[in-house]
Short mmCIF file of C-alpha atoms and ligand atoms in Angstrom, two decimals:
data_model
loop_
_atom_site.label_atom_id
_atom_site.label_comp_id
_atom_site.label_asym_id
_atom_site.label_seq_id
_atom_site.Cartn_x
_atom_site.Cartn_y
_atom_site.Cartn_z
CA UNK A 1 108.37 71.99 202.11
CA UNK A 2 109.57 73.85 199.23
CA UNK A 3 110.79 77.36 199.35
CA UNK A 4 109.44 79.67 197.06
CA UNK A 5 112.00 83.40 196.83
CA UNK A 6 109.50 84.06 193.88
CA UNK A 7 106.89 85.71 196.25
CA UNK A 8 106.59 89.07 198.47
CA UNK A 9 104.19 90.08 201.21
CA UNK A 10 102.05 92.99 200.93
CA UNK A 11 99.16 94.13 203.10
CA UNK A 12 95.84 93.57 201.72
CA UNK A 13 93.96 95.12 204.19
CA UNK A 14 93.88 96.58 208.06
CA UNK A 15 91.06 97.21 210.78
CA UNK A 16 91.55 99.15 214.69
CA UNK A 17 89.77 99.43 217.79
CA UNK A 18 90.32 101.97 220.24
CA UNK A 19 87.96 101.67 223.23
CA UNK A 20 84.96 104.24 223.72
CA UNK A 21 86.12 105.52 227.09
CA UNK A 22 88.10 108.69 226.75
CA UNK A 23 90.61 109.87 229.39
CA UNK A 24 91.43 113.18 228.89
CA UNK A 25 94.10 115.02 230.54
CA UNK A 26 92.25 117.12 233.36
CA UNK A 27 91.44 113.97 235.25
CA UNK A 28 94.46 113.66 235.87
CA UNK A 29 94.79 116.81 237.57
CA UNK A 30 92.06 115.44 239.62
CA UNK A 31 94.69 113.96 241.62
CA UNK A 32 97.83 114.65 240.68
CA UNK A 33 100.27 116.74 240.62
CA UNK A 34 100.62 117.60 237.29
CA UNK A 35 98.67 119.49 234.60
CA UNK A 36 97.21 119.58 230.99
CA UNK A 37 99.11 121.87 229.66
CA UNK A 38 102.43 119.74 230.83
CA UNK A 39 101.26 116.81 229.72
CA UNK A 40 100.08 118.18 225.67
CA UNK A 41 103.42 120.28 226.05
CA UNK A 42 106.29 117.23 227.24
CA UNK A 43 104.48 114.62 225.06
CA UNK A 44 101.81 115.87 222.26
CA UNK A 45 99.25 113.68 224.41
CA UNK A 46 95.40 115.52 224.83
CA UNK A 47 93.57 112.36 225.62
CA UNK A 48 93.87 108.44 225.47
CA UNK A 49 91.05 105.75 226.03
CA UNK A 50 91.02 103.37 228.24
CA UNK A 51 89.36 100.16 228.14
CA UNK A 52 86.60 98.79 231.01
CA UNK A 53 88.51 96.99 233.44
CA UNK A 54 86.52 93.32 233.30
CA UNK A 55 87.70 93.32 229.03
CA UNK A 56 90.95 91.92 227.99
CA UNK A 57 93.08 92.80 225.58
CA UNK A 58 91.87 89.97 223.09
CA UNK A 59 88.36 91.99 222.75
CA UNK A 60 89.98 94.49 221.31
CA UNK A 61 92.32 92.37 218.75
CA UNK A 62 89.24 90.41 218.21
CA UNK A 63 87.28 93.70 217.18
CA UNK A 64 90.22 94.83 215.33
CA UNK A 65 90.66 91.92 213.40
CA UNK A 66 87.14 91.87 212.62
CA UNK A 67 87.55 94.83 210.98
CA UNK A 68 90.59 94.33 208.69
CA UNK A 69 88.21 91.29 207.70
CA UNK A 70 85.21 92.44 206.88
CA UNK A 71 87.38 95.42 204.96
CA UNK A 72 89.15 92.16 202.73
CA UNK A 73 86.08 90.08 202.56
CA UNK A 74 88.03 87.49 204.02
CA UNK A 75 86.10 84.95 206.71
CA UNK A 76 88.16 83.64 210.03
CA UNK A 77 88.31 79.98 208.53
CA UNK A 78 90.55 81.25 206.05
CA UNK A 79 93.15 82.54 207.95
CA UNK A 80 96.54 80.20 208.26
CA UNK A 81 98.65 82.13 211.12
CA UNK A 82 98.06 84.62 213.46
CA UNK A 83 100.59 86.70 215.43
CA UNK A 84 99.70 88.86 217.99
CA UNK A 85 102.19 90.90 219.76
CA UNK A 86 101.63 92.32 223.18
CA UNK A 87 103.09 92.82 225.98
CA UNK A 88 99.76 92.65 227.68
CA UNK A 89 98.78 89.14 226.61
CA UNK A 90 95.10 87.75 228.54
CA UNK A 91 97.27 86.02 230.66
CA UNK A 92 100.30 83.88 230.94
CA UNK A 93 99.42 81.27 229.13
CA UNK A 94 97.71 80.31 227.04
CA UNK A 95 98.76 82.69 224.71
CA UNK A 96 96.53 85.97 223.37
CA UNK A 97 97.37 84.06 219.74
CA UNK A 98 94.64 80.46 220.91
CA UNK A 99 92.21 82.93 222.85
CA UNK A 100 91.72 84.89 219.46
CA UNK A 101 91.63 81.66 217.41
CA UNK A 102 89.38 79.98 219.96
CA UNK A 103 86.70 83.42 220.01
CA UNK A 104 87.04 83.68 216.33
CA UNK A 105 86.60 80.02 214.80
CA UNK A 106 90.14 80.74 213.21
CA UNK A 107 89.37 77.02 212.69
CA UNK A 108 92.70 76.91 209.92
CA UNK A 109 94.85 78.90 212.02
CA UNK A 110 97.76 78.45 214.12
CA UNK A 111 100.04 81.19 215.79
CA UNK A 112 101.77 82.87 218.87
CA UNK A 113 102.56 85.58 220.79
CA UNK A 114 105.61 88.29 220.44
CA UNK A 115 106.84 90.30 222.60
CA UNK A 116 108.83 93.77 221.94
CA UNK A 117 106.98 96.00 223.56
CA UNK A 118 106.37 99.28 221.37
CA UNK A 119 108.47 97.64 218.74
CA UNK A 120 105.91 94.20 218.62
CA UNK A 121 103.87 95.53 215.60
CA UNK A 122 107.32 95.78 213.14
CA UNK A 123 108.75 92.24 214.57
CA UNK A 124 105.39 90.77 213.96
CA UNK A 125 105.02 92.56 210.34
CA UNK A 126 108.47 91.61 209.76
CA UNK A 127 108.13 87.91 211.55
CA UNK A 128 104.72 87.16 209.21
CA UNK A 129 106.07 88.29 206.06
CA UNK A 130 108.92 85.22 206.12
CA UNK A 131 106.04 83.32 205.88
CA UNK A 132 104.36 84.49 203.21
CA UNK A 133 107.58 84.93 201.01
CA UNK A 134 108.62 81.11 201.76
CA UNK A 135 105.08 80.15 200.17
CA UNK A 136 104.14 78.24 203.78
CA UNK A 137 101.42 80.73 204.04
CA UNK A 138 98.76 83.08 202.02
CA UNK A 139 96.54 84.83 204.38
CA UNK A 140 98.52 86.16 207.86
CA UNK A 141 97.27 88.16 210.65
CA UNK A 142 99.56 90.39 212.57
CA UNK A 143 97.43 92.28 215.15
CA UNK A 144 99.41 94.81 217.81
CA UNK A 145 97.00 95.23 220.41
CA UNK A 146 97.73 95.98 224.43
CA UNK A 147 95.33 97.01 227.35
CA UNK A 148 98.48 99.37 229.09
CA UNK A 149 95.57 100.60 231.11
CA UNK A 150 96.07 97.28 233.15
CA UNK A 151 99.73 97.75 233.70
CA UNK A 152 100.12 101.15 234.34
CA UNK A 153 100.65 102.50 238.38
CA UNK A 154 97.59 105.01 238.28
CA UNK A 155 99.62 106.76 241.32
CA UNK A 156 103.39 107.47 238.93
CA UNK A 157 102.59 110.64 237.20
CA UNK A 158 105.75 109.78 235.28
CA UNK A 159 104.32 106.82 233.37
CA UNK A 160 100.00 106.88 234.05
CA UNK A 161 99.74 109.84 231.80
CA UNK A 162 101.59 108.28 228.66
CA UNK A 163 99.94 104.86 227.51
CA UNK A 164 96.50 104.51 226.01
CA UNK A 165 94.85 100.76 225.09
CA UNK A 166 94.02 99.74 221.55
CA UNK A 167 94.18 97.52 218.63
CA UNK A 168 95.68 97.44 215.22
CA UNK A 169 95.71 94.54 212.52
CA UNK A 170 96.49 93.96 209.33
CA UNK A 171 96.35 91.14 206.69
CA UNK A 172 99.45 89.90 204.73
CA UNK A 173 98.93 88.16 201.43
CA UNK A 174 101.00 86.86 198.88
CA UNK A 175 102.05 88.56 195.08
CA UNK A 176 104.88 88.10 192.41
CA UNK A 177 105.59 91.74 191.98
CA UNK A 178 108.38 91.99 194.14
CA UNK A 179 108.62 95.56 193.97
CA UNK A 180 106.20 96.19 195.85
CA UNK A 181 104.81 95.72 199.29
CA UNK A 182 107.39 94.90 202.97
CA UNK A 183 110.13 95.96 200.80
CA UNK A 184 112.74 96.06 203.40
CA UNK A 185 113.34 96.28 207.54
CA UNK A 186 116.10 96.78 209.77
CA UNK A 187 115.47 95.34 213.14
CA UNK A 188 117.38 95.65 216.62
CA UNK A 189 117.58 94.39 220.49
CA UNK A 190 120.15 96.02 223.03
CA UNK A 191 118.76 93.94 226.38
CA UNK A 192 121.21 96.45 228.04
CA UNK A 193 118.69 98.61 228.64
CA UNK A 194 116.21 96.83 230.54
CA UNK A 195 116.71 98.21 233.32
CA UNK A 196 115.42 102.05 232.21
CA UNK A 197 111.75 100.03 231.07
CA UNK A 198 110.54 97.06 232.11
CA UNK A 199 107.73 95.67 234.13
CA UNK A 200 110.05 93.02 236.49
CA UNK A 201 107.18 90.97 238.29
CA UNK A 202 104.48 88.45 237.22
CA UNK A 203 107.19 85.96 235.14
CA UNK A 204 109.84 83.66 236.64
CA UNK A 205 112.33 86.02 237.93
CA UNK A 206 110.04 87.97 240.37
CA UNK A 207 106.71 85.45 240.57
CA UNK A 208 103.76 87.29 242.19
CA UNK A 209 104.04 87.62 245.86
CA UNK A 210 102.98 90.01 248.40
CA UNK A 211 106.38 91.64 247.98
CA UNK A 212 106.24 92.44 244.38
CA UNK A 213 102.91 93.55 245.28
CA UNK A 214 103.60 95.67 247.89
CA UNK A 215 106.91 97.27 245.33
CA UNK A 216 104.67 98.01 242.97
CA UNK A 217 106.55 95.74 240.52
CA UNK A 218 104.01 94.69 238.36
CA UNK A 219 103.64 97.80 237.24
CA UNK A 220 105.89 99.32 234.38
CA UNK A 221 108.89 101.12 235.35
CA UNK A 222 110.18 104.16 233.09
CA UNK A 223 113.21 106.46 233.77
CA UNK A 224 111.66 108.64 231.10
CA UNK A 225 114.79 111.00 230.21
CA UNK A 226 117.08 107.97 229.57
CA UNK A 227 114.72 106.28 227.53
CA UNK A 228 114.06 109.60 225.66
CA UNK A 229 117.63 109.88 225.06
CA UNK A 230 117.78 107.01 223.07
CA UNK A 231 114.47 106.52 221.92
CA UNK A 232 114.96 109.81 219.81
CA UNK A 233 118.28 108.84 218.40
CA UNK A 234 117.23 105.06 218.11
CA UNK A 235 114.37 106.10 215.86
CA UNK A 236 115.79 108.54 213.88
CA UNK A 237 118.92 106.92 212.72
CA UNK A 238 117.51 103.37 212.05
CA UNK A 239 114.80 105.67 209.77
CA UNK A 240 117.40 107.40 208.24
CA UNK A 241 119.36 104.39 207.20
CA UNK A 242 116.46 102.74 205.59
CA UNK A 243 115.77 105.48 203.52
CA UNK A 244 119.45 105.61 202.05
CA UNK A 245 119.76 102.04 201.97
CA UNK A 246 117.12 101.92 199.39
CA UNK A 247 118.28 104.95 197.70
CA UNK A 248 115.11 106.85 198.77
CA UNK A 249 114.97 110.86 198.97
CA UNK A 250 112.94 112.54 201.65
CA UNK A 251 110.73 113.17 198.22
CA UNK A 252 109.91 110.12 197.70
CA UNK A 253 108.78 109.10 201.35
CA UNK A 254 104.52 109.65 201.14
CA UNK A 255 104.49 108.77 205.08
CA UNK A 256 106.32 108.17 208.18
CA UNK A 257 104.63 105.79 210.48
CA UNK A 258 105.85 106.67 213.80
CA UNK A 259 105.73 105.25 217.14
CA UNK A 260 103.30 107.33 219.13
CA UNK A 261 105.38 107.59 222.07
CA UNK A 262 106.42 111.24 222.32
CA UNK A 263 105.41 114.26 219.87
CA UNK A 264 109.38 115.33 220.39
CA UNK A 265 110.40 111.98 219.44
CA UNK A 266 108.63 112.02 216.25
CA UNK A 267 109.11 115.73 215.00
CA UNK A 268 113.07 114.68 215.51
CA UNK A 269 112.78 111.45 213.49
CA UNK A 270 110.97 113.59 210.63
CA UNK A 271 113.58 116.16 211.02
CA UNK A 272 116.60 113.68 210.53
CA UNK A 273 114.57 111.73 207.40
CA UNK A 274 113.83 115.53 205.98
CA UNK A 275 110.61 114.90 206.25
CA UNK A 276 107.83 117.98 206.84
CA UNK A 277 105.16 117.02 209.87
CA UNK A 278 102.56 116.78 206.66
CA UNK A 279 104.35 113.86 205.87
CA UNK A 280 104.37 112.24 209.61
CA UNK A 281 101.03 110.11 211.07
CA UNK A 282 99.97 111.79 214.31
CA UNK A 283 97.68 110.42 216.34
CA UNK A 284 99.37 110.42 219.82
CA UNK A 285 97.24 113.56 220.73
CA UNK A 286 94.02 111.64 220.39
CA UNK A 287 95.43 107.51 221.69
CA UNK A 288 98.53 108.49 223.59
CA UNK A 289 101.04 105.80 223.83
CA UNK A 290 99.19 102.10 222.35
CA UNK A 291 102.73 100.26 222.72
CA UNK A 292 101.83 97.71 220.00
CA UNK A 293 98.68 99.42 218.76
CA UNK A 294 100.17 102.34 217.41
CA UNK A 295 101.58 102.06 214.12
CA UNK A 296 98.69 99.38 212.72
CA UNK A 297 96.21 101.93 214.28
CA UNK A 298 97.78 104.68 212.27
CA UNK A 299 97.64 102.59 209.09
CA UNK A 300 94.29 101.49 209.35
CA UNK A 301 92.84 105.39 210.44
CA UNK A 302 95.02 107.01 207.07
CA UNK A 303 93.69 104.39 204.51
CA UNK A 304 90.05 104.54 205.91
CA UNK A 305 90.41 108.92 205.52
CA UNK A 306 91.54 107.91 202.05
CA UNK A 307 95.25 109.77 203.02
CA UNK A 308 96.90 106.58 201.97
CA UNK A 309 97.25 105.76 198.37
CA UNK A 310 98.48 102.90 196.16
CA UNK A 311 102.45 103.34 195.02
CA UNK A 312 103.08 104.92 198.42
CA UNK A 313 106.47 104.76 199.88
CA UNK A 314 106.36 104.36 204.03
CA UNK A 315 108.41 104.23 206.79
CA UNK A 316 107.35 102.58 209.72
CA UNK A 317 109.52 103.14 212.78
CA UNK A 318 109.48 102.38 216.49
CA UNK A 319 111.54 102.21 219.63
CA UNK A 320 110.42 100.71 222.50
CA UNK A 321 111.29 98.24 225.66
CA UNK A 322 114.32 96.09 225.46
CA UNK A 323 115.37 97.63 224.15
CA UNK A 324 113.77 97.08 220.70
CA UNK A 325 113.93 99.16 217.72
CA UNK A 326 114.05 99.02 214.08
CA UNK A 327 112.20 100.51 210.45
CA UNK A 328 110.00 98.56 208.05
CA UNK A 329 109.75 99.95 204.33
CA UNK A 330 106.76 99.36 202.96
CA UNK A 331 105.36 99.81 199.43
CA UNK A 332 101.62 100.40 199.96
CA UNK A 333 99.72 98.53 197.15
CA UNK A 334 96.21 98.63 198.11
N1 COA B 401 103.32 116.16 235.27
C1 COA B 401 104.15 117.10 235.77
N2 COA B 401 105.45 116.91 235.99
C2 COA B 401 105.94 115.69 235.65
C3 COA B 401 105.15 114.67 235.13
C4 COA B 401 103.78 114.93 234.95
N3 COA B 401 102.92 114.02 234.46
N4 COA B 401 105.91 113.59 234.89
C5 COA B 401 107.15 113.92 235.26
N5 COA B 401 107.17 115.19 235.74
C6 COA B 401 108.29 115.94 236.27
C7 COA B 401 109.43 115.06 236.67
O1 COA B 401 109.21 114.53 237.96
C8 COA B 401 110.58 116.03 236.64
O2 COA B 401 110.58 116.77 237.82
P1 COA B 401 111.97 117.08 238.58
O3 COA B 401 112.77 117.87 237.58
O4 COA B 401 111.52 117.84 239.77
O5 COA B 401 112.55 115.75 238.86
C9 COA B 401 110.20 116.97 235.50
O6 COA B 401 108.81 116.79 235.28
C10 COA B 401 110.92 116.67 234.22
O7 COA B 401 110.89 115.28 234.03
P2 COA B 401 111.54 114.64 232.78
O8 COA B 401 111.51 113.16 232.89
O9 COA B 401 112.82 115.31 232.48
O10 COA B 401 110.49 115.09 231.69
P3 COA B 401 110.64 114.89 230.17
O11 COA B 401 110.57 116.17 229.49
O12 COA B 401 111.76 113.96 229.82
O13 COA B 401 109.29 114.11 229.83
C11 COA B 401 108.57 111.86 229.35
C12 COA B 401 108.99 112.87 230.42
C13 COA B 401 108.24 110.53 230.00
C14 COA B 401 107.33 112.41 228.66
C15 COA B 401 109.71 111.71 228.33
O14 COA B 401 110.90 111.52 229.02
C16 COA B 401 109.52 110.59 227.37
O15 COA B 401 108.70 110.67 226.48
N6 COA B 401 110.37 109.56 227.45
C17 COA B 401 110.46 108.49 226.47
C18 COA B 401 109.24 107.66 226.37
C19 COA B 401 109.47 106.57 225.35
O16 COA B 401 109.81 106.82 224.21
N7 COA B 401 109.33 105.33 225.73
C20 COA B 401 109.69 104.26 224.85
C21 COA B 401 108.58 103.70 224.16
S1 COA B 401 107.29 103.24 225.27
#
């Protein structure tokens, strides 16, 4: 197959789904110790939704999809790959990736899963735009979408009040102008700090048994200040360093695409890239913490309010599990 370096990939188009079920706060308190006002204050969070426990994640990716789809006039035949990336797939195998195809009639498509946790969306973007710039493919879907709802230990008021469940996709296409669209990203792994986030049971290691039931270890696992630690630095300096990399001023940013783990963590990545909160996409007070959703969700809510335009510069940055991290520049062009 010939390789074509004559090509970039640019997003054509994006849809979400968040569920209809709305979680705010105060239930917590229902049984809890802990309180609204601790919760909006330590994280930025008011309210997340949570999807009905019988649905998988794939109805949501499937509804998101169906979005970006309808917004490109594009049918399901004509997609060639799909990526999803999750780190709460239907089930082991087979992968969220054939379910979607399967539901769809993504009759033309192949794909996979990826997994990097709260990074997934940026490997995935990153992962789907080789393919377009090598010529294999024209149309690609990259759709972050988790259920954390499923996952999360409704007793550990450390970790039940931060994650939300939705769905974010967009569609990468081919052009010749190189200057615009994924103009650039800067990706990372450090596995050395598993052990601070993770979700141990339910793979090889720690198969499910009564014991892993009974430890509570498929649920995830946060030490919340370590991760925090990091996280903020993570983010902010991999942000930074894309911006001088491509010689950009804090001017010529239109939008930071953050993450929504932690209102703290964002307002100190803006603050390193110089960036006023105007500039930064919030919606962690509405979704809380998506993991993969976030950052597609963001994109797809800004271009729909018409707060996106064509020519804009963006950052997208995340931090996440792994741990994973990294910052995707992207030349909006639609
Ligand atoms: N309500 C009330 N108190 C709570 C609480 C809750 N929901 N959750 C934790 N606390 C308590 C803790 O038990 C601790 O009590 P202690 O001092 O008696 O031990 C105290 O509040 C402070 O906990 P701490 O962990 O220091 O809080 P924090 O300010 O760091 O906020 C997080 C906790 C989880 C919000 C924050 O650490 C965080 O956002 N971490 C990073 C998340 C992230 O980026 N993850 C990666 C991507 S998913």
């Amino acid at each position: 197959m010939s390789v074509n370096t004559k090509l970039n990939a640019r997003i054509t188009a994006t849809g979400h789904y968040v569920p209809d079920n709305v979680i705010e706060n105060k239930y917590f308190e229902s049984y809890l110790e802990t309180s609204d006002t601790w919760i909006r204050d330590r994280t930025g969070i008011y309210e997340r939704r949570w999807l009905d426990k019988d649905k998988p994640t794939s109805f949501m990716a499937i509804k998101a999809i169906e979005d970006c789809l309808k917004n490109s006039n594009t049918t399901p035949e004509e997609i060639e790959l799909i990526i999803v990336t999750t780190v709460t797939p239907d089930m082991m195998y087979p992968s969220t990736a054939c379910v979607i195809q399967n539901q769809m009639g993504m009759k033309n498509a192949w794909g996979f899963d990826l997994s990097a946790a709260c990074s997934g969306f940026l490997f995935g973007l990153n992962t789907a735009a080789q393919f377009i710039r090598t010529g294999v493919h024209k149309k690609v879907i990259v759709v972050g979408a988790d259920k954390m709802s499923s996952i999360i230990n409704p007793e550990d008021r450390n970790t039940v009040i931060l994650f939300g469940d939705g769905a974010g996709a967009v569609l990468l296409e081919p052009t010749e102008d190189l200057s615009t669209g994924i103009l650039d990203s800067i990706l990372h792994i450090d596995g050395s700090g598993e052990q601070y986030l993770n979700q141990r049971a339910g793979g090889s290691l720690h198969p499910a048994t009564y014991e892993t039931i009974d430890k509570k270890m498929h649920y995830v696992h946060q030490e919340g200040k370590a991760v925090f630690k990091v996280a903020v630095i993570g983010m902010a300096e991999v942000s930074y360093e894309i911006m001088e990399k491509n010689n950009l001023k804090s001017d010529d940013i239109a939008w930071l695409v953050p993450h929504q783990a932690n209102l703290r963590i964002i307002s100190a990545c803006a603050d390193r890239m110089g960036l006023g909160m105007d500039k930064v996409m919030v919606n962690i007070n509405k979704y809380g913490n998506t993991t993969s959703g976030t950052i597609p969700i963001c994109l797809s809510e800004w271009y729909k309010n018409g707060k996106l335009k064509k020519g804009d510069n963006i950052v997208l940055a995340s931090f996440g599990a792994g741990y994973t991290w990294g910052a995707i520049l992207v030349k909006w062009d639609i």
